Coordinates of C-alpha atoms in Angstrom, one line a residue:
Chain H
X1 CA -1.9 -16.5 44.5
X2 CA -4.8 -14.6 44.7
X3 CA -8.1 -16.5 44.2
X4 CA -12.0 -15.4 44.0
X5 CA -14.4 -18.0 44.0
X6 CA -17.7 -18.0 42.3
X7 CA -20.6 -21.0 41.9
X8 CA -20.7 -21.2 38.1
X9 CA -24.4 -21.9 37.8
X10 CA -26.6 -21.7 36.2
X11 CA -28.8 -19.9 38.8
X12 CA -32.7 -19.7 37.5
X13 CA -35.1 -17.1 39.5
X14 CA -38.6 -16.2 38.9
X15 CA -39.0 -12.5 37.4
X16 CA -39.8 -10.4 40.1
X17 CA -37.5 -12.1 42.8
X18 CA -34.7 -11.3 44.2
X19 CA -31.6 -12.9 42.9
X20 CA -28.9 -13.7 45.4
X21 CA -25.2 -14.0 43.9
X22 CA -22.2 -15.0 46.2
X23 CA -18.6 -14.4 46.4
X24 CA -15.4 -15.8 48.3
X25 CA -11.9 -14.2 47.8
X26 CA -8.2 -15.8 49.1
X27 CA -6.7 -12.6 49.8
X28 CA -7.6 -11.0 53.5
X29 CA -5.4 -7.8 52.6
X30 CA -8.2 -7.2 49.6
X31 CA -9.5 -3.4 49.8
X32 CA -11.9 -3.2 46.5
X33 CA -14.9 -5.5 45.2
X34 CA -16.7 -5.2 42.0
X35 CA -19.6 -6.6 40.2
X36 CA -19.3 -7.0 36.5
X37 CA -22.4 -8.0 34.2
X38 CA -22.0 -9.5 30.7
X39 CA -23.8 -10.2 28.3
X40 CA -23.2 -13.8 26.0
X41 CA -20.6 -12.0 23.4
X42 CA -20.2 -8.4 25.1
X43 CA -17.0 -7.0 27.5
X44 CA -17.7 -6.5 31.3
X45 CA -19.8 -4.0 32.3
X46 CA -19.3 -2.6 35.4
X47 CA -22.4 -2.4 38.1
X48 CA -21.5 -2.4 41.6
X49 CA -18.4 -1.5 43.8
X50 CA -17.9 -1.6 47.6
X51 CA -14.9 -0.9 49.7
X52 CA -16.2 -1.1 52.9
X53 CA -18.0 -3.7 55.5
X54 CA -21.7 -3.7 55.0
X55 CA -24.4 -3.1 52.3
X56 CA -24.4 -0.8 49.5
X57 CA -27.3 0.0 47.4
X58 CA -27.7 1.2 44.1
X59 CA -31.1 1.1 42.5
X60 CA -32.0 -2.4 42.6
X61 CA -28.6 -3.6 43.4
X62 CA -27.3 -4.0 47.1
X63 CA -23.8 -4.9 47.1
X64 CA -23.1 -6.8 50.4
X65 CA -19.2 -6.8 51.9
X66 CA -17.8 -9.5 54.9
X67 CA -14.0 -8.9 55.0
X68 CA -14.1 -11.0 58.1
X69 CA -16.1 -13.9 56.4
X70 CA -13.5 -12.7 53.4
X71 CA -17.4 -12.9 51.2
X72 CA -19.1 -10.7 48.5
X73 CA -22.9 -11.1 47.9
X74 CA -25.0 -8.9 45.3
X75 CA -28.6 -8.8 45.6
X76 CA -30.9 -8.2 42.4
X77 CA -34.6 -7.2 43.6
X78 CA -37.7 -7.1 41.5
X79 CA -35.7 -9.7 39.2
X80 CA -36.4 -8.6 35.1
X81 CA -35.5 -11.1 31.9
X82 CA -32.8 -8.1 31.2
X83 CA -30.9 -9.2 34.1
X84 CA -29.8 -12.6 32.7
X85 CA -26.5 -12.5 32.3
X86 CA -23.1 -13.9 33.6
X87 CA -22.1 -11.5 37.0
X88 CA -18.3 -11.4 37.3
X89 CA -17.3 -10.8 41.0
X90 CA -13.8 -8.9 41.1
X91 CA -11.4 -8.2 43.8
X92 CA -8.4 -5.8 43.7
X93 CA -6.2 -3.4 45.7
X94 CA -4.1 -1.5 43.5
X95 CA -2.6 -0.9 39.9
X96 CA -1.6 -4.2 38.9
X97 CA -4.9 -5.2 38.4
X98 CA -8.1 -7.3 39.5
X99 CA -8.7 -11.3 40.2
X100 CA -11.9 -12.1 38.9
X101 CA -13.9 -15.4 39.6
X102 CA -14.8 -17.1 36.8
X103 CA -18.8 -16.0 36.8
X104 CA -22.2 -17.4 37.7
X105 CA -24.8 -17.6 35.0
X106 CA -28.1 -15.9 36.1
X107 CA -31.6 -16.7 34.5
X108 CA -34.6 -14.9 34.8
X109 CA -37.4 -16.9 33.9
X110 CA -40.6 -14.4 32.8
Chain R
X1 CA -16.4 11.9 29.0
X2 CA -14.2 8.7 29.2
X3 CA -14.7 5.9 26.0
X4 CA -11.9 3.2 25.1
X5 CA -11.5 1.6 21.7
X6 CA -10.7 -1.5 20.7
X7 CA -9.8 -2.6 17.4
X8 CA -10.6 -4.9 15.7
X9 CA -13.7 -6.1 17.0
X10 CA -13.2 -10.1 15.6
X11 CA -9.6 -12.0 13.9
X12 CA -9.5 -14.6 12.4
X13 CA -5.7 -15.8 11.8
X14 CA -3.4 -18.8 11.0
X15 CA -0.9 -20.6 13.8
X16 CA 1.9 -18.8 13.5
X17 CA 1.0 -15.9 12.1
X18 CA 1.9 -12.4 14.1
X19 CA -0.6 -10.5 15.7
X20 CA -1.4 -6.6 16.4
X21 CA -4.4 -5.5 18.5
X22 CA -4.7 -2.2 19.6
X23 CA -6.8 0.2 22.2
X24 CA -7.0 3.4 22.9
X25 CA -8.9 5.4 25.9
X26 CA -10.6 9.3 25.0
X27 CA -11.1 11.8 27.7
X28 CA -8.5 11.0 30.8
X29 CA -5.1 11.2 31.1
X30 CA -2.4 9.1 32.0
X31 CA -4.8 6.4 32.7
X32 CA -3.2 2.4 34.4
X33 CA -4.2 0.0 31.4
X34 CA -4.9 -3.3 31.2
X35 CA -4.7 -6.8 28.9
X36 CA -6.9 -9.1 30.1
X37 CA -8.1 -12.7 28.1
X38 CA -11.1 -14.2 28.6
X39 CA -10.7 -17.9 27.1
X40 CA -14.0 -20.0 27.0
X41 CA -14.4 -22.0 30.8
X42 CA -11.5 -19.9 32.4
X43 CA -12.7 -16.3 33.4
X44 CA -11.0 -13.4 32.6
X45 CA -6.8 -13.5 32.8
X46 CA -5.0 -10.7 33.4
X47 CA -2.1 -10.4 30.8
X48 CA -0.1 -7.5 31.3
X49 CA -0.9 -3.9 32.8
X50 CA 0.9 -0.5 32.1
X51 CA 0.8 2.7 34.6
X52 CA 2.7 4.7 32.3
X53 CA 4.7 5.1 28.5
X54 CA 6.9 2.4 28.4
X55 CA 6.2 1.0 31.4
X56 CA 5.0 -3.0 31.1
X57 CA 4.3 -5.5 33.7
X58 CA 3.7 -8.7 32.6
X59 CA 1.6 -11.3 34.8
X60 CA 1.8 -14.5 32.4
X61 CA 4.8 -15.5 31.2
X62 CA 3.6 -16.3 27.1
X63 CA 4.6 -15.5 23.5
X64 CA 2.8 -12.5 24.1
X65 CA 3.8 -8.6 24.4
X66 CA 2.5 -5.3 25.1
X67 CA 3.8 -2.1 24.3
X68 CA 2.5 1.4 25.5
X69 CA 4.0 4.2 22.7
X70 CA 1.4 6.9 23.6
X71 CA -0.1 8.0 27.3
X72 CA -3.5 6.6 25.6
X73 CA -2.7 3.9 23.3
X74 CA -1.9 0.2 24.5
X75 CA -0.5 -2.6 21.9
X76 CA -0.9 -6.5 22.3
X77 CA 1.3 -8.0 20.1
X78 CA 2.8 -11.5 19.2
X79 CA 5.4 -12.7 16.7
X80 CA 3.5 -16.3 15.9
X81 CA 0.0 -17.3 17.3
X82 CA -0.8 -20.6 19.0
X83 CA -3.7 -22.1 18.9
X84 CA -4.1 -21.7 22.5
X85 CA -4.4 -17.9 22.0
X86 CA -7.8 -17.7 21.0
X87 CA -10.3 -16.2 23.0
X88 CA -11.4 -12.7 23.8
X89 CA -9.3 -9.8 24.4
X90 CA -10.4 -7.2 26.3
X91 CA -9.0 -3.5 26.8
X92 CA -9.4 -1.9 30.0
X93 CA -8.3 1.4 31.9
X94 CA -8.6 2.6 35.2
X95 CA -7.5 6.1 37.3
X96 CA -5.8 5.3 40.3
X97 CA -6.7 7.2 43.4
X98 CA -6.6 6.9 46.8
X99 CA -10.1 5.5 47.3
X100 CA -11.1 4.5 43.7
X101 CA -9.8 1.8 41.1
X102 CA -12.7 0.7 39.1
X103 CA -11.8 -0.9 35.7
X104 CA -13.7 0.0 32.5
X105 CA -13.7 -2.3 29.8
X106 CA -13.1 -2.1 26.2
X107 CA -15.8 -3.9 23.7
X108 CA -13.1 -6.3 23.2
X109 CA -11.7 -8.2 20.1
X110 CA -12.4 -12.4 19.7
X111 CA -9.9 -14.0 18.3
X112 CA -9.6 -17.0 16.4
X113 CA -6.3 -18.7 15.3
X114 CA -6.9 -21.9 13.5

């Protein structure tokens, strides 16, 4: 059974950091990583994705990928209230569907 | 562009009673779906997906169903609710290709059964 791990939190930065979120997936023959954010009563949203070993960056998102270390991090710089929310790692391969970790609570204290 | 519906938005409903949520995606076509629950502590569940009319793969063995009748419309039903089957139901759809298989969500509809 597949399995993606994520520290629930909560995890409290100063605005203006960067926040550092982490990953850990079962599943070695995983080919796609996501980052969801959601908002207390709102669906997913999606923010990041990354197929292959390395960084990716998207604004002030960096999306970091370790399929040896089987690991997921995402970076938030320049940290902003706006950015609390619950980030959702997801891992998939296919049509039948991602595994998602159950989320770590981020709070950006102004 | 693509947007997916979701209705309703909140339920409220009795044990036992049945249950009919429904979602629909605008602006793609045959699109993979997805039922996914998201129940308060557990993260999001994957319920059942569908890569084509008629065609339903279930991932959780429950007294739930899904139906797909239209290339764009996906069903969640159930004959009587159990109090375990609260939570929040969430709608999504993806485009399979070779290199890409995000999944967009729905807005979602929270259910209640009391």
């Amino acid at each position: 059974q597949k399995e993606v791990e994520q520290n629930s939190g909560p995890l409290s930065v100063p605005e203006g950091a960067i926040a550092s979120l982490n990953c850990t997936y079962s599943d070695r023959g995983s080919q796609s990583f996501f980052w969801y954010r959601q908002y207390s009563g709102k669906s997913p949203e999606l923010i990041m994705f990354i197929y292959s070993n390395g960084d990716k960056e998207d604004g002030r998102f960096t999306a970091q990928l370790n399929k040896a270390s089987q690991y997921v991090s995402l970076l938030i710089r320049d940290s902003q209230p706006s950015d609390s929310a619950t980030y959702l790692c997801a891992v998939g391969g296919g049509a039948d569907g991602l595994t998602f970790g159950k989320g770590t609570h981020l709070i950006i204290q102004p | 562009s693509q947007t997916i519906h979701q209705w309703p938005a909140t339920l409220v409903q009795p044990v036992g009673s049945p249950l009919s949520l429904e979602c629909t995606v605008e602006g793609t076509s045959n699109p993979n779906l997805y039922w996914y629950r998201q129940a308060a502590g557990r993260g999001l569940q994957l319920l059942f997906y569908s890569v084509g009319i008629g065609q339903i793969s279930s991932e959780v063995p429950q007294n739930l169903s899904a139906s797909r009748p239209q290339d764009r419309q996906f069903i969640l039903s159930s004959k009587k609710l159990l109090l375990s089957d609260s939570g929040f139901y969430l709608c999504a759809w993806s485009v399979l290709d070779r290199d890409l298989d995000e999944q967009f969500f729905g807005p979602g509809t929270r259910l209640t059964v009391l």
